[in-house]
């Protein structure tokens, strides 16, 4: 340091090394001289960093004295130059700027307004700068290069979190990357994090560290500052208005810039989190790298739970762009009624107009964010990035049918069949659960040359003609034609207020009914837990007795796993495993494609062989390349995110909490189900099925932004079957809200 003393004519009394961004090799020291004046010494072992530092100093020299706040200024050498050699490295000495970091002080509205103003002032001054050196940098920290962080996702240990980052980087690639060139560009600061902003009272007094200055969309400076100011806040959205108002005092934002701000903020969070993960992996983490990690995760998680319309409205409102959309709410309903028939049902007395969804949340057009406790089709979560990606990639590569050989078909089939008992080795793909049920019955009828199908009361298996024929839920329900001559309906083996009190009695009764038929049925079809029956697990032991009888009598046992399959039940991957039986045919649907229409029939080699009677089996879309890749991806996600285990743990917690609730509120007559496939049954004080209460609760839960549904023969059962990424916190929020409703509503008499 002698050399520094000599050059600048100071006597150094203290030297403190400062932590910096480990992505750079430059060294940074805080120096105090004998009269207490502080300086920053920066030296640059790397030639490129030095070139950039030189450019940065030139830029700051140009704008520095025209600003109403401080920015780093080089202290010139006696000969007027700005750099010198220190320990063989090019170095510069900067005047230390006094002040407190904005990270360390409370954020009053005045302060945030001042921040907006000063960012605008800085941006205006930088607009006048031209710098080919800074313009040619490609910086991963720069929001316009968010996609460069994608390869770092592997360093994020938790699958849940990888999913979140993948989702938001995908959003950047899809919604920002193709249009960002249309934004106003200039040299920007590039790193207005809360440790680069200095305050004096309610005013911004300086901006530090222009080391990330680059040519980028100007709005990125604002986005970065807002990102860091939102961290560690009870209500992060409150900071938006004063900052934007302050900024707009000097620079008018375009609507396009404002609309992109939420994406730019989530992008910056992703960059920061990928960087922390990488540095931790490389053992290069320090306080500087990790300081914003936890709050950044909190903010990104909050982002994912919040309706994008609500988020965007904070920005639009702050920038005075929000217009009240006067689209008549019932216009959508009117069009729908005009273009389709009344039989197309809607949930809720007042239907919801959904506009987007993410993981276990759904978002409506009014900005509401719902917790989805009901939709089991997005099994691994709404809009899961792995699924979106695979669809998008495969549809750009090949999407063809099963008349050609494809790797996707083989890969998916081999992988899926691994989940089944060894007898079940053959697969046929279709597009819906209904088609799969239909094919299952067709196979049974073809190979047995018999027509009758045994079904359970209240069962539902599909919307095709055969689907309706075998679904008591439909043929016995409103508008149904009653039972067909080819159908034998057996009582649902329900141990809660059912016809019999044991599995054996139900089974005996079933076998008696079967024995009385003039000809044995070709098949028996049932769900392991009856969904439309009101989430009723078939009495334990029932299927075992019946399946033995079926085997002895050439009756094909079909398990409909459309609702219960793919790990939802927690302890078992398939519902039939819960009953310790192996079906001859398994029907798959819904969760299999996470919303992409794909379904399948799984069966034995013997049945598949007998079904090959010369007639080709072909489905235009069944088993297409995209669908197969989707199914492989769903299985992959179930494994990597341990979703079956999650269904087990969270499902048990959910059921336990519901049991506690049942003890408090006698109108809850039964709580049942497995994993994340649960039902709550309501009875009145006088012992009648309580449809009124179940429906009231369903609608009140909707008002409290929780989605459920009701079902069962009396429509008095609330069904719970959320995406499997459901958490214990989600359970708590469900329990709090339903408890509140139960407390404040009089039970029916
Ligand atoms: N089986 C069961 C048990 C179902 O719940 C459903 C759909 N609710 C189906 C079959 C029919 O599936 P899809 O709607 O895909 O045709």
PDB file of C-alpha atoms in Angstrom, residues 295-465:
ATOM      1  CA  UNK A 295     -35.956 -13.836   0.491  1.00  0.00           C
ATOM      2  CA  UNK A 296     -35.634 -14.384  -3.255  1.00  0.00           C
ATOM      3  CA  UNK A 297     -37.108 -17.885  -2.926  1.00  0.00           C
ATOM      4  CA  UNK A 298     -39.876 -16.479  -0.731  1.00  0.00           C
ATOM      5  CA  UNK A 299     -40.684 -13.843  -3.320  1.00  0.00           C
ATOM      6  CA  UNK A 300     -40.607 -16.232  -6.273  1.00  0.00           C
ATOM      7  CA  UNK A 301     -42.847 -18.645  -4.383  1.00  0.00           C
ATOM      8  CA  UNK A 302     -45.243 -15.810  -3.609  1.00  0.00           C
ATOM      9  CA  UNK A 303     -45.157 -14.878  -7.306  1.00  0.00           C
ATOM     10  CA  UNK A 304     -46.177 -18.423  -8.211  1.00  0.00           C
ATOM     11  CA  UNK A 305     -49.149 -18.364  -5.824  1.00  0.00           C
ATOM     12  CA  UNK A 306     -50.404 -15.003  -7.022  1.00  0.00           C
ATOM     13  CA  UNK A 307     -52.688 -14.381  -9.971  1.00  0.00           C
ATOM     14  CA  UNK A 308     -50.581 -12.837 -12.769  1.00  0.00           C
ATOM     15  CA  UNK A 309     -53.452 -10.428 -13.425  1.00  0.00           C
ATOM     16  CA  UNK A 310     -53.259  -9.201  -9.823  1.00  0.00           C
ATOM     17  CA  UNK A 311     -49.495  -8.761 -10.127  1.00  0.00           C
ATOM     18  CA  UNK A 312     -49.766  -6.951 -13.419  1.00  0.00           C
ATOM     19  CA  UNK A 313     -52.494  -4.697 -12.063  1.00  0.00           C
ATOM     20  CA  UNK A 314     -50.173  -3.409  -9.320  1.00  0.00           C
ATOM     21  CA  UNK A 315     -47.819  -2.228 -12.049  1.00  0.00           C
ATOM     22  CA  UNK A 316     -50.463  -0.945 -14.452  1.00  0.00           C
ATOM     23  CA  UNK A 317     -52.217   0.954 -11.677  1.00  0.00           C
ATOM     24  CA  UNK A 318     -48.977   2.493 -10.453  1.00  0.00           C
ATOM     25  CA  UNK A 319     -48.197   3.653 -13.978  1.00  0.00           C
ATOM     26  CA  UNK A 320     -51.763   4.889 -14.579  1.00  0.00           C
ATOM     27  CA  UNK A 321     -52.477   2.380 -17.317  1.00  0.00           C
ATOM     28  CA  UNK A 322     -55.245   0.420 -15.705  1.00  0.00           C
ATOM     29  CA  UNK A 323     -58.509   0.764 -17.519  1.00  0.00           C
ATOM     30  CA  UNK A 324     -61.609  -0.790 -16.085  1.00  0.00           C
ATOM     31  CA  UNK A 325     -62.500  -3.599 -18.348  1.00  0.00           C
ATOM     32  CA  UNK A 326     -66.161  -3.245 -18.969  1.00  0.00           C
ATOM     33  CA  UNK A 327     -66.587  -6.611 -20.579  1.00  0.00           C
ATOM     34  CA  UNK A 328     -69.935  -7.804 -19.290  1.00  0.00           C
ATOM     35  CA  UNK A 329     -69.213 -10.768 -17.088  1.00  0.00           C
ATOM     36  CA  UNK A 330     -72.142 -12.715 -18.457  1.00  0.00           C
ATOM     37  CA  UNK A 331     -71.088 -12.102 -22.073  1.00  0.00           C
ATOM     38  CA  UNK A 332     -68.786 -15.108 -21.865  1.00  0.00           C
ATOM     39  CA  UNK A 333     -71.573 -17.214 -20.481  1.00  0.00           C
ATOM     40  CA  UNK A 334     -73.901 -16.013 -23.230  1.00  0.00           C
ATOM     41  CA  UNK A 335     -71.475 -16.947 -25.994  1.00  0.00           C
ATOM     42  CA  UNK A 336     -70.875 -20.300 -24.417  1.00  0.00           C
ATOM     43  CA  UNK A 337     -74.607 -20.981 -24.200  1.00  0.00           C
ATOM     44  CA  UNK A 338     -74.992 -19.885 -27.788  1.00  0.00           C
ATOM     45  CA  UNK A 339     -72.252 -22.141 -29.122  1.00  0.00           C
ATOM     46  CA  UNK A 340     -72.940 -25.211 -27.035  1.00  0.00           C
ATOM     47  CA  UNK A 341     -75.735 -27.104 -25.332  1.00  0.00           C
ATOM     48  CA  UNK A 342     -77.008 -26.800 -21.793  1.00  0.00           C
ATOM     49  CA  UNK A 343     -75.781 -30.287 -20.977  1.00  0.00           C
ATOM     50  CA  UNK A 344     -72.275 -28.821 -20.845  1.00  0.00           C
ATOM     51  CA  UNK A 345     -72.106 -28.240 -17.095  1.00  0.00           C
ATOM     52  CA  UNK A 346     -70.345 -25.562 -15.075  1.00  0.00           C
ATOM     53  CA  UNK A 347     -69.018 -25.631 -11.545  1.00  0.00           C
ATOM     54  CA  UNK A 348     -70.580 -23.238  -9.033  1.00  0.00           C
ATOM     55  CA  UNK A 349     -73.736 -21.168  -8.966  1.00  0.00           C
ATOM     56  CA  UNK A 350     -71.590 -18.288 -10.164  1.00  0.00           C
ATOM     57  CA  UNK A 351     -69.080 -19.857 -12.548  1.00  0.00           C
ATOM     58  CA  UNK A 352     -65.415 -18.887 -12.522  1.00  0.00           C
ATOM     59  CA  UNK A 353     -63.721 -17.482 -15.613  1.00  0.00           C
ATOM     60  CA  UNK A 354     -60.249 -18.985 -15.400  1.00  0.00           C
ATOM     61  CA  UNK A 355     -57.361 -17.319 -17.175  1.00  0.00           C
ATOM     62  CA  UNK A 356     -54.252 -19.155 -15.990  1.00  0.00           C
ATOM     63  CA  UNK A 357     -52.952 -21.668 -13.477  1.00  0.00           C
ATOM     64  CA  UNK A 358     -49.715 -22.760 -11.894  1.00  0.00           C
ATOM     65  CA  UNK A 359     -48.949 -25.911  -9.913  1.00  0.00           C
ATOM     66  CA  UNK A 360     -51.716 -26.149  -7.250  1.00  0.00           C
ATOM     67  CA  UNK A 361     -53.132 -22.684  -7.937  1.00  0.00           C
ATOM     68  CA  UNK A 362     -55.653 -21.389 -10.457  1.00  0.00           C
ATOM     69  CA  UNK A 363     -56.240 -17.794 -11.435  1.00  0.00           C
ATOM     70  CA  UNK A 364     -59.397 -16.078 -12.659  1.00  0.00           C
ATOM     71  CA  UNK A 365     -60.027 -13.023 -14.809  1.00  0.00           C
ATOM     72  CA  UNK A 366     -60.707 -10.852 -11.755  1.00  0.00           C
ATOM     73  CA  UNK A 367     -57.243 -11.352 -10.300  1.00  0.00           C
ATOM     74  CA  UNK A 368     -58.294 -13.969  -7.716  1.00  0.00           C
ATOM     75  CA  UNK A 369     -55.874 -16.776  -6.850  1.00  0.00           C
ATOM     76  CA  UNK A 370     -57.495 -20.088  -5.966  1.00  0.00           C
ATOM     77  CA  UNK A 371     -56.021 -23.025  -4.144  1.00  0.00           C
ATOM     78  CA  UNK A 372     -56.954 -25.999  -6.289  1.00  0.00           C
ATOM     79  CA  UNK A 373     -58.092 -28.888  -4.071  1.00  0.00           C
ATOM     80  CA  UNK A 374     -60.142 -30.463  -6.778  1.00  0.00           C
ATOM     81  CA  UNK A 375     -58.471 -30.917 -10.139  1.00  0.00           C
ATOM     82  CA  UNK A 376     -56.703 -34.229 -10.375  1.00  0.00           C
ATOM     83  CA  UNK A 377     -56.053 -34.016 -14.108  1.00  0.00           C
ATOM     84  CA  UNK A 378     -53.020 -31.700 -13.659  1.00  0.00           C
ATOM     85  CA  UNK A 379     -51.586 -34.492 -11.549  1.00  0.00           C
ATOM     86  CA  UNK A 380     -48.046 -33.127 -11.186  1.00  0.00           C
ATOM     87  CA  UNK A 381     -49.280 -29.523 -11.163  1.00  0.00           C
ATOM     88  CA  UNK A 382     -50.869 -27.079 -13.573  1.00  0.00           C
ATOM     89  CA  UNK A 383     -48.542 -25.870 -16.339  1.00  0.00           C
ATOM     90  CA  UNK A 384     -45.629 -27.965 -15.099  1.00  0.00           C
ATOM     91  CA  UNK A 385     -42.593 -26.754 -17.070  1.00  0.00           C
ATOM     92  CA  UNK A 386     -41.307 -30.260 -17.789  1.00  0.00           C
ATOM     93  CA  UNK A 387     -44.589 -31.157 -19.457  1.00  0.00           C
ATOM     94  CA  UNK A 388     -44.913 -27.876 -21.359  1.00  0.00           C
ATOM     95  CA  UNK A 389     -41.364 -28.278 -22.577  1.00  0.00           C
ATOM     96  CA  UNK A 390     -41.728 -31.851 -23.753  1.00  0.00           C
ATOM     97  CA  UNK A 391     -44.929 -31.025 -25.636  1.00  0.00           C
ATOM     98  CA  UNK A 392     -43.342 -28.000 -27.239  1.00  0.00           C
ATOM     99  CA  UNK A 393     -40.141 -29.822 -28.198  1.00  0.00           C
ATOM    100  CA  UNK A 394     -41.772 -32.985 -29.489  1.00  0.00           C
ATOM    101  CA  UNK A 395     -44.422 -31.189 -31.531  1.00  0.00           C
ATOM    102  CA  UNK A 396     -41.563 -29.400 -33.277  1.00  0.00           C
ATOM    103  CA  UNK A 397     -39.837 -32.704 -34.009  1.00  0.00           C
ATOM    104  CA  UNK A 398     -42.327 -35.433 -34.806  1.00  0.00           C
ATOM    105  CA  UNK A 399     -45.939 -36.115 -34.007  1.00  0.00           C
ATOM    106  CA  UNK A 400     -47.182 -39.205 -35.720  1.00  0.00           C
ATOM    107  CA  UNK A 401     -49.265 -42.280 -35.067  1.00  0.00           C
ATOM    108  CA  UNK A 402     -48.558 -45.852 -34.070  1.00  0.00           C
ATOM    109  CA  UNK A 403     -48.343 -47.117 -37.643  1.00  0.00           C
ATOM    110  CA  UNK A 404     -44.703 -46.044 -37.632  1.00  0.00           C
ATOM    111  CA  UNK A 405     -41.935 -47.138 -35.318  1.00  0.00           C
ATOM    112  CA  UNK A 406     -41.013 -44.421 -32.857  1.00  0.00           C
ATOM    113  CA  UNK A 407     -38.638 -44.356 -29.916  1.00  0.00           C
ATOM    114  CA  UNK A 408     -41.127 -42.346 -27.916  1.00  0.00           C
ATOM    115  CA  UNK A 409     -43.719 -45.144 -28.062  1.00  0.00           C
ATOM    116  CA  UNK A 410     -41.274 -47.806 -26.907  1.00  0.00           C
ATOM    117  CA  UNK A 411     -39.693 -45.664 -24.239  1.00  0.00           C
ATOM    118  CA  UNK A 412     -43.014 -44.647 -22.730  1.00  0.00           C
ATOM    119  CA  UNK A 413     -44.549 -48.128 -22.883  1.00  0.00           C
ATOM    120  CA  UNK A 414     -41.595 -49.906 -21.321  1.00  0.00           C
ATOM    121  CA  UNK A 415     -41.382 -47.322 -18.614  1.00  0.00           C
ATOM    122  CA  UNK A 416     -45.094 -47.360 -17.778  1.00  0.00           C
ATOM    123  CA  UNK A 417     -45.330 -51.156 -17.776  1.00  0.00           C
ATOM    124  CA  UNK A 418     -42.592 -51.290 -15.145  1.00  0.00           C
ATOM    125  CA  UNK A 419     -45.157 -49.948 -12.679  1.00  0.00           C
ATOM    126  CA  UNK A 420     -47.445 -52.956 -13.155  1.00  0.00           C
ATOM    127  CA  UNK A 421     -47.438 -56.519 -11.815  1.00  0.00           C
ATOM    128  CA  UNK A 422     -45.543 -58.891 -14.080  1.00  0.00           C
ATOM    129  CA  UNK A 423     -48.705 -60.367 -15.655  1.00  0.00           C
ATOM    130  CA  UNK A 424     -49.681 -57.004 -17.124  1.00  0.00           C
ATOM    131  CA  UNK A 425     -47.387 -56.548 -20.074  1.00  0.00           C
ATOM    132  CA  UNK A 426     -49.416 -55.068 -22.927  1.00  0.00           C
ATOM    133  CA  UNK A 427     -50.548 -51.558 -23.585  1.00  0.00           C
ATOM    134  CA  UNK A 428     -52.982 -49.861 -25.970  1.00  0.00           C
ATOM    135  CA  UNK A 429     -53.138 -46.078 -26.075  1.00  0.00           C
ATOM    136  CA  UNK A 430     -56.216 -43.917 -26.419  1.00  0.00           C
ATOM    137  CA  UNK A 431     -57.145 -40.298 -25.821  1.00  0.00           C
ATOM    138  CA  UNK A 432     -59.530 -40.362 -22.901  1.00  0.00           C
ATOM    139  CA  UNK A 433     -60.573 -42.446 -19.950  1.00  0.00           C
ATOM    140  CA  UNK A 434     -63.909 -42.976 -21.679  1.00  0.00           C
ATOM    141  CA  UNK A 435     -62.238 -44.451 -24.731  1.00  0.00           C
ATOM    142  CA  UNK A 436     -60.088 -46.628 -22.519  1.00  0.00           C
ATOM    143  CA  UNK A 437     -63.163 -47.965 -20.636  1.00  0.00           C
ATOM    144  CA  UNK A 438     -64.846 -48.495 -23.966  1.00  0.00           C
ATOM    145  CA  UNK A 439     -61.917 -50.473 -25.336  1.00  0.00           C
ATOM    146  CA  UNK A 440     -61.639 -52.505 -22.130  1.00  0.00           C
ATOM    147  CA  UNK A 441     -65.268 -53.594 -22.512  1.00  0.00           C
ATOM    148  CA  UNK A 442     -64.813 -54.236 -26.225  1.00  0.00           C
ATOM    149  CA  UNK A 443     -61.838 -56.471 -25.497  1.00  0.00           C
ATOM    150  CA  UNK A 444     -63.796 -58.362 -22.834  1.00  0.00           C
ATOM    151  CA  UNK A 445     -66.805 -58.804 -25.099  1.00  0.00           C
ATOM    152  CA  UNK A 446     -64.672 -59.808 -28.066  1.00  0.00           C
ATOM    153  CA  UNK A 447     -62.645 -62.447 -26.329  1.00  0.00           C
ATOM    154  CA  UNK A 448     -65.407 -63.963 -24.156  1.00  0.00           C
ATOM    155  CA  UNK A 449     -68.106 -63.592 -26.811  1.00  0.00           C
ATOM    156  CA  UNK A 450     -70.424 -62.596 -23.962  1.00  0.00           C
ATOM    157  CA  UNK A 451     -72.143 -59.251 -23.539  1.00  0.00           C
ATOM    158  CA  UNK A 452     -73.104 -58.657 -19.922  1.00  0.00           C
ATOM    159  CA  UNK A 453     -70.974 -56.390 -17.760  1.00  0.00           C
ATOM    160  CA  UNK A 454     -71.126 -56.311 -13.966  1.00  0.00           C
ATOM    161  CA  UNK A 455     -70.763 -52.836 -12.536  1.00  0.00           C
ATOM    162  CA  UNK A 456     -71.059 -51.089  -9.191  1.00  0.00           C
ATOM    163  CA  UNK A 457     -73.846 -48.743  -8.168  1.00  0.00           C
ATOM    164  CA  UNK A 458     -72.915 -45.040  -8.633  1.00  0.00           C
ATOM    165  CA  UNK A 459     -69.883 -45.931 -10.762  1.00  0.00           C
ATOM    166  CA  UNK A 460     -68.728 -43.707 -13.623  1.00  0.00           C
ATOM    167  CA  UNK A 461     -66.505 -44.936 -16.412  1.00  0.00           C
ATOM    168  CA  UNK A 462     -66.972 -42.655 -19.373  1.00  0.00           C
ATOM    169  CA  UNK A 463     -69.047 -40.647 -21.807  1.00  0.00           C
ATOM    170  CA  UNK A 464     -69.097 -42.944 -24.857  1.00  0.00           C
ATOM    171  CA  UNK A 465     -72.181 -45.052 -25.509  1.00  0.00           C
TER     172      UNK A 465
END
